[in-house]
mmCIF file of C-alpha atoms and ligand atoms in Angstrom:
data_model
loop_
_atom_site.group_PDB
_atom_site.id
_atom_site.type_symbol
_atom_site.label_atom_id
_atom_site.label_comp_id
_atom_site.label_asym_id
_atom_site.label_seq_id
_atom_site.Cartn_x
_atom_site.Cartn_y
_atom_site.Cartn_z
ATOM 1 C CA UNK A 170 82.401 132.061 110.564
ATOM 2 C CA UNK A 171 86.165 132.256 111.223
ATOM 3 C CA UNK A 172 88.286 133.755 108.444
ATOM 4 C CA UNK A 173 89.376 131.310 105.771
ATOM 5 C CA UNK A 174 93.089 130.414 105.729
ATOM 6 C CA UNK A 175 94.618 130.853 102.270
ATOM 7 C CA UNK A 176 98.086 130.799 100.749
ATOM 8 C CA UNK A 177 98.085 134.592 101.276
ATOM 9 C CA UNK A 178 97.566 133.961 105.013
ATOM 10 C CA UNK A 179 100.707 131.792 104.886
ATOM 11 C CA UNK A 180 102.740 134.710 103.468
ATOM 12 C CA UNK A 181 101.244 137.120 106.030
ATOM 13 C CA UNK A 182 102.108 134.758 108.880
ATOM 14 C CA UNK A 183 105.733 134.544 107.760
ATOM 15 C CA UNK A 184 106.012 138.320 107.485
ATOM 16 C CA UNK A 185 104.445 138.772 110.941
ATOM 17 C CA UNK A 186 106.625 136.048 112.497
ATOM 18 C CA UNK A 187 103.510 134.017 113.452
ATOM 19 C CA UNK A 188 103.822 130.224 113.317
ATOM 20 C CA UNK A 189 101.674 128.031 111.058
ATOM 21 C CA UNK A 190 100.195 124.772 112.431
ATOM 22 C CA UNK A 191 99.393 122.014 109.939
ATOM 23 C CA UNK A 192 98.172 118.419 110.396
ATOM 24 C CA UNK A 193 97.489 115.592 108.002
ATOM 25 C CA UNK A 194 93.954 114.235 107.637
ATOM 26 C CA UNK A 195 92.470 111.639 105.318
ATOM 27 C CA UNK A 196 88.759 111.577 106.225
ATOM 28 C CA UNK A 197 85.797 113.835 106.899
ATOM 29 C CA UNK A 198 85.326 113.500 110.703
ATOM 30 C CA UNK A 199 89.029 114.200 111.365
ATOM 31 C CA UNK A 200 89.002 117.129 108.927
ATOM 32 C CA UNK A 201 85.912 118.569 110.623
ATOM 33 C CA UNK A 202 87.604 118.424 114.049
ATOM 34 C CA UNK A 203 90.749 120.060 112.680
ATOM 35 C CA UNK A 204 88.652 122.770 110.991
ATOM 36 C CA UNK A 205 87.132 123.605 114.394
ATOM 37 C CA UNK A 206 90.539 123.656 116.150
ATOM 38 C CA UNK A 207 93.340 126.208 116.080
ATOM 39 C CA UNK A 208 95.148 124.348 113.282
ATOM 40 C CA UNK A 209 95.597 126.400 110.083
ATOM 41 C CA UNK A 210 95.930 123.838 107.320
ATOM 42 C CA UNK A 211 95.368 120.197 106.434
ATOM 43 C CA UNK A 212 97.732 118.115 104.355
ATOM 44 C CA UNK A 213 96.014 115.179 102.691
ATOM 45 C CA UNK A 214 99.333 113.388 102.700
ATOM 46 C CA UNK A 215 100.385 110.355 100.718
ATOM 47 C CA UNK A 216 101.478 109.232 104.204
ATOM 48 C CA UNK A 217 98.026 107.624 104.041
ATOM 49 C CA UNK A 218 99.953 104.754 102.375
ATOM 50 C CA UNK A 219 101.650 103.794 105.657
ATOM 51 C CA UNK A 220 99.272 105.416 108.132
ATOM 52 C CA UNK A 221 95.926 104.271 106.811
ATOM 53 C CA UNK A 222 96.388 101.623 104.144
ATOM 54 C CA UNK A 223 98.959 99.350 105.798
ATOM 55 C CA UNK A 224 101.648 99.737 103.110
ATOM 56 C CA UNK A 225 105.310 99.879 104.199
ATOM 57 C CA UNK A 226 105.778 103.265 102.450
ATOM 58 C CA UNK A 227 103.968 105.874 100.339
ATOM 59 C CA UNK A 228 104.853 104.465 96.916
ATOM 60 C CA UNK A 229 101.682 102.459 96.267
ATOM 61 C CA UNK A 230 99.333 105.435 96.747
ATOM 62 C CA UNK A 231 97.502 106.299 93.516
ATOM 63 C CA UNK A 232 95.881 109.436 92.128
ATOM 64 C CA UNK A 233 92.486 107.776 92.645
ATOM 65 C CA UNK A 234 93.350 107.206 96.341
ATOM 66 C CA UNK A 235 94.339 110.860 96.670
ATOM 67 C CA UNK A 236 91.185 112.138 94.955
ATOM 68 C CA UNK A 237 88.981 109.832 97.068
ATOM 69 C CA UNK A 238 90.480 110.926 100.420
ATOM 70 C CA UNK A 239 90.866 114.600 99.504
ATOM 71 C CA UNK A 240 87.129 114.676 98.695
ATOM 72 C CA UNK A 241 86.338 113.325 102.163
ATOM 73 C CA UNK A 242 88.516 116.019 103.732
ATOM 74 C CA UNK A 243 87.205 118.980 101.736
ATOM 75 C CA UNK A 244 83.603 117.988 102.556
ATOM 76 C CA UNK A 245 84.460 118.510 106.244
ATOM 77 C CA UNK A 246 86.097 121.944 106.127
ATOM 78 C CA UNK A 247 85.030 125.583 105.885
ATOM 79 C CA UNK A 248 88.075 127.404 107.251
ATOM 80 C CA UNK A 249 91.408 125.601 106.852
ATOM 81 C CA UNK A 250 93.601 125.487 103.752
ATOM 82 C CA UNK A 251 93.620 121.989 102.218
ATOM 83 C CA UNK A 252 96.828 120.891 100.485
ATOM 84 C CA UNK A 253 96.758 117.520 98.698
ATOM 85 C CA UNK A 254 99.842 115.452 97.891
ATOM 86 C CA UNK A 255 100.707 114.491 94.342
ATOM 87 C CA UNK A 256 101.594 110.795 94.805
ATOM 88 C CA UNK A 257 104.536 108.877 93.352
ATOM 89 C CA UNK A 258 104.639 108.957 89.523
ATOM 90 C CA UNK A 259 101.813 111.474 89.221
ATOM 91 C CA UNK A 260 104.203 114.375 88.425
ATOM 92 C CA UNK A 261 107.593 112.822 87.648
ATOM 93 C CA UNK A 262 106.854 111.654 84.072
ATOM 94 C CA UNK A 263 106.268 115.059 82.477
ATOM 95 C CA UNK A 264 104.904 118.530 83.364
ATOM 96 C CA UNK A 265 101.679 118.048 81.344
ATOM 97 C CA UNK A 266 100.784 114.950 83.338
ATOM 98 C CA UNK A 267 101.703 116.800 86.535
ATOM 99 C CA UNK A 268 99.300 119.618 85.639
ATOM 100 C CA UNK A 269 96.516 117.195 84.720
ATOM 101 C CA UNK A 270 96.900 115.376 88.051
ATOM 102 C CA UNK A 271 97.130 118.600 90.062
ATOM 103 C CA UNK A 272 93.965 119.692 88.238
ATOM 104 C CA UNK A 273 92.175 116.499 89.311
ATOM 105 C CA UNK A 274 92.930 117.223 92.962
ATOM 106 C CA UNK A 275 91.427 120.702 92.569
ATOM 107 C CA UNK A 276 88.537 119.967 90.154
ATOM 108 C CA UNK A 277 87.394 116.566 91.383
ATOM 109 C CA UNK A 278 88.367 116.776 95.048
ATOM 110 C CA UNK A 279 88.272 120.487 95.986
ATOM 111 C CA UNK A 280 91.909 120.848 97.122
ATOM 112 C CA UNK A 281 93.147 124.436 97.488
ATOM 113 C CA UNK A 282 96.793 123.584 96.724
ATOM 114 C CA UNK A 283 99.012 120.615 95.898
ATOM 115 C CA UNK A 284 102.352 119.397 97.223
ATOM 116 C CA UNK A 285 105.135 117.575 95.431
ATOM 117 C CA UNK A 286 108.513 116.254 96.548
ATOM 118 C CA UNK A 287 111.884 117.193 95.076
ATOM 119 C CA UNK A 288 113.942 120.022 93.625
ATOM 120 C CA UNK A 289 113.154 122.649 90.995
ATOM 121 C CA UNK A 290 116.106 121.266 89.055
ATOM 122 C CA UNK A 291 114.071 118.084 88.553
ATOM 123 C CA UNK A 292 110.494 119.349 88.707
ATOM 124 C CA UNK A 293 110.718 123.094 88.059
ATOM 125 C CA UNK A 294 108.815 122.812 84.752
ATOM 126 C CA UNK A 295 105.999 120.902 86.448
ATOM 127 C CA UNK A 296 105.839 123.423 89.310
ATOM 128 C CA UNK A 297 105.813 126.390 86.913
ATOM 129 C CA UNK A 298 103.109 124.813 84.736
ATOM 130 C CA UNK A 299 100.842 124.033 87.736
ATOM 131 C CA UNK A 300 101.482 127.490 89.214
ATOM 132 C CA UNK A 301 100.705 129.181 85.852
ATOM 133 C CA UNK A 302 97.391 127.310 85.761
ATOM 134 C CA UNK A 303 96.488 128.996 89.050
ATOM 135 C CA UNK A 304 97.102 126.126 91.454
ATOM 136 C CA UNK A 305 99.384 126.918 94.415
ATOM 137 C CA UNK A 306 102.247 124.446 94.866
ATOM 138 C CA UNK A 307 103.924 123.476 98.125
ATOM 139 C CA UNK A 308 107.444 122.059 97.792
ATOM 140 C CA UNK A 309 108.971 119.323 99.958
ATOM 141 C CA UNK A 310 112.706 118.714 100.447
ATOM 142 C CA UNK A 311 115.012 116.913 102.881
ATOM 143 C CA UNK A 312 113.770 113.415 103.564
ATOM 144 C CA UNK A 313 111.312 112.951 100.707
ATOM 145 C CA UNK A 314 109.571 109.614 101.397
ATOM 146 C CA UNK A 315 108.848 108.876 97.708
ATOM 147 C CA UNK A 316 112.644 108.475 97.288
ATOM 148 C CA UNK A 317 113.038 106.146 100.283
ATOM 149 C CA UNK A 318 114.786 103.447 98.238
ATOM 150 C CA UNK A 319 117.292 105.950 96.846
ATOM 151 C CA UNK A 320 118.053 107.176 100.386
ATOM 152 C CA UNK A 321 118.406 103.587 101.622
ATOM 153 C CA UNK A 322 115.846 104.173 104.385
ATOM 154 C CA UNK A 323 114.263 107.005 106.341
ATOM 155 C CA UNK A 324 117.427 108.922 107.226
ATOM 156 C CA UNK A 325 118.115 112.456 108.355
ATOM 157 C CA UNK A 326 119.322 114.643 105.446
ATOM 158 C CA UNK A 327 121.754 117.576 105.329
ATOM 159 C CA UNK A 328 124.387 116.221 107.684
ATOM 160 C CA UNK A 329 127.482 117.216 105.688
ATOM 161 C CA UNK A 330 128.504 120.528 104.142
ATOM 162 C CA UNK A 331 127.724 119.456 100.554
ATOM 163 C CA UNK A 332 124.205 118.240 101.283
ATOM 164 C CA UNK A 333 123.519 121.294 103.483
ATOM 165 C CA UNK A 334 124.495 123.566 100.580
ATOM 166 C CA UNK A 335 122.378 121.480 98.183
ATOM 167 C CA UNK A 336 119.278 121.697 100.404
ATOM 168 C CA UNK A 337 119.653 125.475 100.766
ATOM 169 C CA UNK A 338 119.945 125.766 96.969
ATOM 170 C CA UNK A 339 116.924 123.510 96.499
ATOM 171 C CA UNK A 340 114.812 125.698 98.783
ATOM 172 C CA UNK A 341 115.840 128.819 96.851
ATOM 173 C CA UNK A 342 115.116 127.043 93.563
ATOM 174 C CA UNK A 343 111.616 126.045 94.695
ATOM 175 C CA UNK A 344 110.889 129.610 95.791
ATOM 176 C CA UNK A 345 112.044 130.906 92.396
ATOM 177 C CA UNK A 346 109.880 128.304 90.604
ATOM 178 C CA UNK A 347 106.779 129.688 92.339
ATOM 179 C CA UNK A 348 106.134 127.481 95.392
ATOM 180 C CA UNK A 349 104.105 129.250 98.103
ATOM 181 C CA UNK A 350 105.667 127.222 100.954
ATOM 182 C CA UNK A 351 108.115 124.349 101.447
ATOM 183 C CA UNK A 352 108.032 121.335 103.766
ATOM 184 C CA UNK A 353 111.462 120.681 105.315
ATOM 185 C CA UNK A 354 111.534 117.080 106.498
ATOM 186 C CA UNK A 355 114.088 115.458 108.776
ATOM 187 C CA UNK A 356 117.127 117.726 108.776
ATOM 188 C CA UNK A 357 119.290 119.367 111.452
ATOM 189 C CA UNK A 358 117.448 122.258 113.158
ATOM 190 C CA UNK A 359 120.209 124.784 112.439
ATOM 191 C CA UNK A 360 120.001 124.023 108.700
ATOM 192 C CA UNK A 361 116.195 124.387 108.703
ATOM 193 C CA UNK A 362 116.587 127.707 110.549
ATOM 194 C CA UNK A 363 119.152 128.884 107.981
ATOM 195 C CA UNK A 364 116.885 127.909 105.066
ATOM 196 C CA UNK A 365 113.877 129.601 106.716
ATOM 197 C CA UNK A 366 115.844 132.844 107.049
ATOM 198 C CA UNK A 367 117.142 132.660 103.461
ATOM 199 C CA UNK A 368 113.758 132.509 101.677
ATOM 200 C CA UNK A 369 110.669 134.719 101.761
ATOM 201 C CA UNK A 370 108.108 131.893 101.616
ATOM 202 C CA UNK A 371 107.164 129.935 104.756
ATOM 203 C CA UNK A 372 108.920 126.699 105.681
ATOM 204 C CA UNK A 373 106.850 123.976 107.330
ATOM 205 C CA UNK A 374 109.008 121.619 109.359
ATOM 206 C CA UNK A 375 108.648 117.983 110.329
ATOM 207 C CA UNK A 376 111.594 116.623 112.261
ATOM 208 C CA UNK A 377 113.435 119.851 111.408
ATOM 209 C CA UNK A 378 113.377 121.748 114.727
ATOM 210 C CA UNK A 379 111.691 124.886 115.988
ATOM 211 C CA UNK A 380 113.282 127.371 113.578
ATOM 212 C CA UNK A 381 110.797 126.713 110.751
ATOM 213 C CA UNK A 382 107.887 129.080 110.054
ATOM 214 C CA UNK A 383 105.403 126.328 110.863
ATOM 215 C CA UNK A 384 105.107 122.646 111.702
ATOM 216 C CA UNK A 385 103.279 119.686 110.203
ATOM 217 C CA UNK A 386 102.628 116.361 111.913
ATOM 218 C CA UNK A 387 100.962 113.181 110.740
ATOM 219 C CA UNK A 388 97.645 113.094 112.636
ATOM 220 C CA UNK A 389 97.949 109.461 113.713
ATOM 221 C CA UNK A 390 101.511 110.073 114.942
ATOM 222 C CA UNK A 391 100.386 112.807 117.340
ATOM 223 C CA UNK A 392 97.432 110.722 118.533
ATOM 224 C CA UNK A 393 99.478 107.789 119.812
ATOM 225 C CA UNK A 394 100.431 105.746 116.751
ATOM 226 C CA UNK A 395 103.738 107.577 116.172
ATOM 227 C CA UNK A 396 107.035 105.780 116.392
ATOM 228 C CA UNK A 397 109.440 108.426 115.126
ATOM 229 C CA UNK A 398 111.583 110.622 117.363
ATOM 230 C CA UNK A 399 109.850 113.813 116.238
ATOM 231 C CA UNK A 400 106.281 112.527 116.654
ATOM 232 C CA UNK A 401 105.144 113.827 120.048
ATOM 233 C CA UNK A 402 101.956 112.203 121.381
ATOM 234 C CA UNK A 403 99.624 115.103 122.159
ATOM 235 C CA UNK A 404 96.797 112.777 123.235
ATOM 236 C CA UNK A 405 96.740 108.991 123.604
ATOM 237 C CA UNK A 406 93.738 108.475 121.327
ATOM 238 C CA UNK A 407 95.106 105.073 120.314
ATOM 239 C CA UNK A 408 95.105 104.022 123.988
ATOM 240 C CA UNK A 409 91.563 105.380 124.476
ATOM 241 C CA UNK A 410 90.332 103.479 121.402
ATOM 242 C CA UNK A 411 91.888 100.248 122.660
ATOM 243 C CA UNK A 412 90.265 100.737 126.091
ATOM 244 C CA UNK A 413 86.860 101.482 124.535
ATOM 245 C CA UNK A 414 87.062 98.389 122.322
ATOM 246 C CA UNK A 415 87.974 96.171 125.307
ATOM 247 C CA UNK A 416 85.161 97.687 127.387
ATOM 248 C CA UNK A 417 82.653 97.100 124.562
ATOM 249 C CA UNK A 418 83.721 93.472 124.084
ATOM 250 C CA UNK A 419 83.547 92.824 127.834
ATOM 251 C CA UNK A 420 80.032 94.338 128.106
ATOM 252 C CA UNK A 421 78.720 92.404 125.096
ATOM 253 C CA UNK A 422 80.156 89.156 126.423
ATOM 254 C CA UNK A 423 78.973 89.876 130.004
ATOM 255 C CA UNK A 424 75.477 90.898 128.860
ATOM 256 C CA UNK A 425 75.723 94.497 130.194
ATOM 257 C CA UNK A 426 75.360 95.980 126.690
ATOM 258 C CA UNK A 427 72.880 96.778 125.289
ATOM 259 C CA UNK A 428 70.989 97.946 128.411
ATOM 260 C CA UNK A 429 67.332 98.979 128.362
ATOM 261 C CA UNK A 430 68.186 102.605 127.409
ATOM 262 C CA UNK A 431 69.952 101.367 124.273
ATOM 263 C CA UNK A 432 66.907 99.377 123.100
ATOM 264 C CA UNK A 433 63.678 100.460 121.378
ATOM 265 C CA UNK A 434 60.587 100.004 123.521
HETATM 266 O O1 LIG B 1044 102.502 112.675 103.281
HETATM 267 C C1 LIG B 1044 102.713 113.357 104.295
HETATM 268 O O2 LIG B 1044 102.031 113.245 105.329
HETATM 269 C C2 LIG B 1044 103.804 114.316 104.249
HETATM 270 C C3 LIG B 1044 104.256 114.904 105.553
HETATM 271 C C4 LIG B 1044 105.116 113.927 106.259
HETATM 272 C C5 LIG B 1044 104.926 116.208 105.361
HETATM 273 O O3 LIG B 1044 104.320 114.579 103.217
#
């Protein structure tokens, strides 16, 4: 069996200058495929709110949703690191609640680490408490989708000197609080490169250019459902599914399916 990817592997990759590849997944068959690929880690993202559940954003995703989907993912993997998102209002109220919810993702769903959005100034106590309990925490700064209404939409962050300085400080604060890695979402590539050079833990970029220590993409975005600038389609699975569905409907309606070989004799 291939060697298991852990948070220690993440640190080793950064030190060796080797990139980390991460994808989201929300179900067992997708997780199994990812586990057998060259991808290093799965994020069970609260992006399931938009991607899977049909919500306009991530805000409606609950702890029960996260536990349910993280369980499906961990059942399908033997090798990759599984990071599960703490959804909106599962860690913002107080650090004790944050720890209890992080614990659910580990105890009930088998996650190896959790991710939360925001700065150490706001959530440092929660991060430290989860970290002290032995659960690795991934940070997430830049465009943090749980704050979409505060941002006034999904906008690039770090465009002026003040917000660039703030994001660099936030990254350093999250490292000091004990995060093992940080997602940098939607910011100018030169800023993400600067942040990556300024901290010792790996940065995982999405819409943040090639200077990060790794990349994460939403699975459905890279399989043809993506509409954002940074979501490259690596395979038109959406197109293939549409073709297969049309072909099935045509064969059923034309009487070509099921043929004799699809029937019990
Ligand atoms: O929920 C998610 O999929 C994420 C990625 C966009 C980083 O947080």
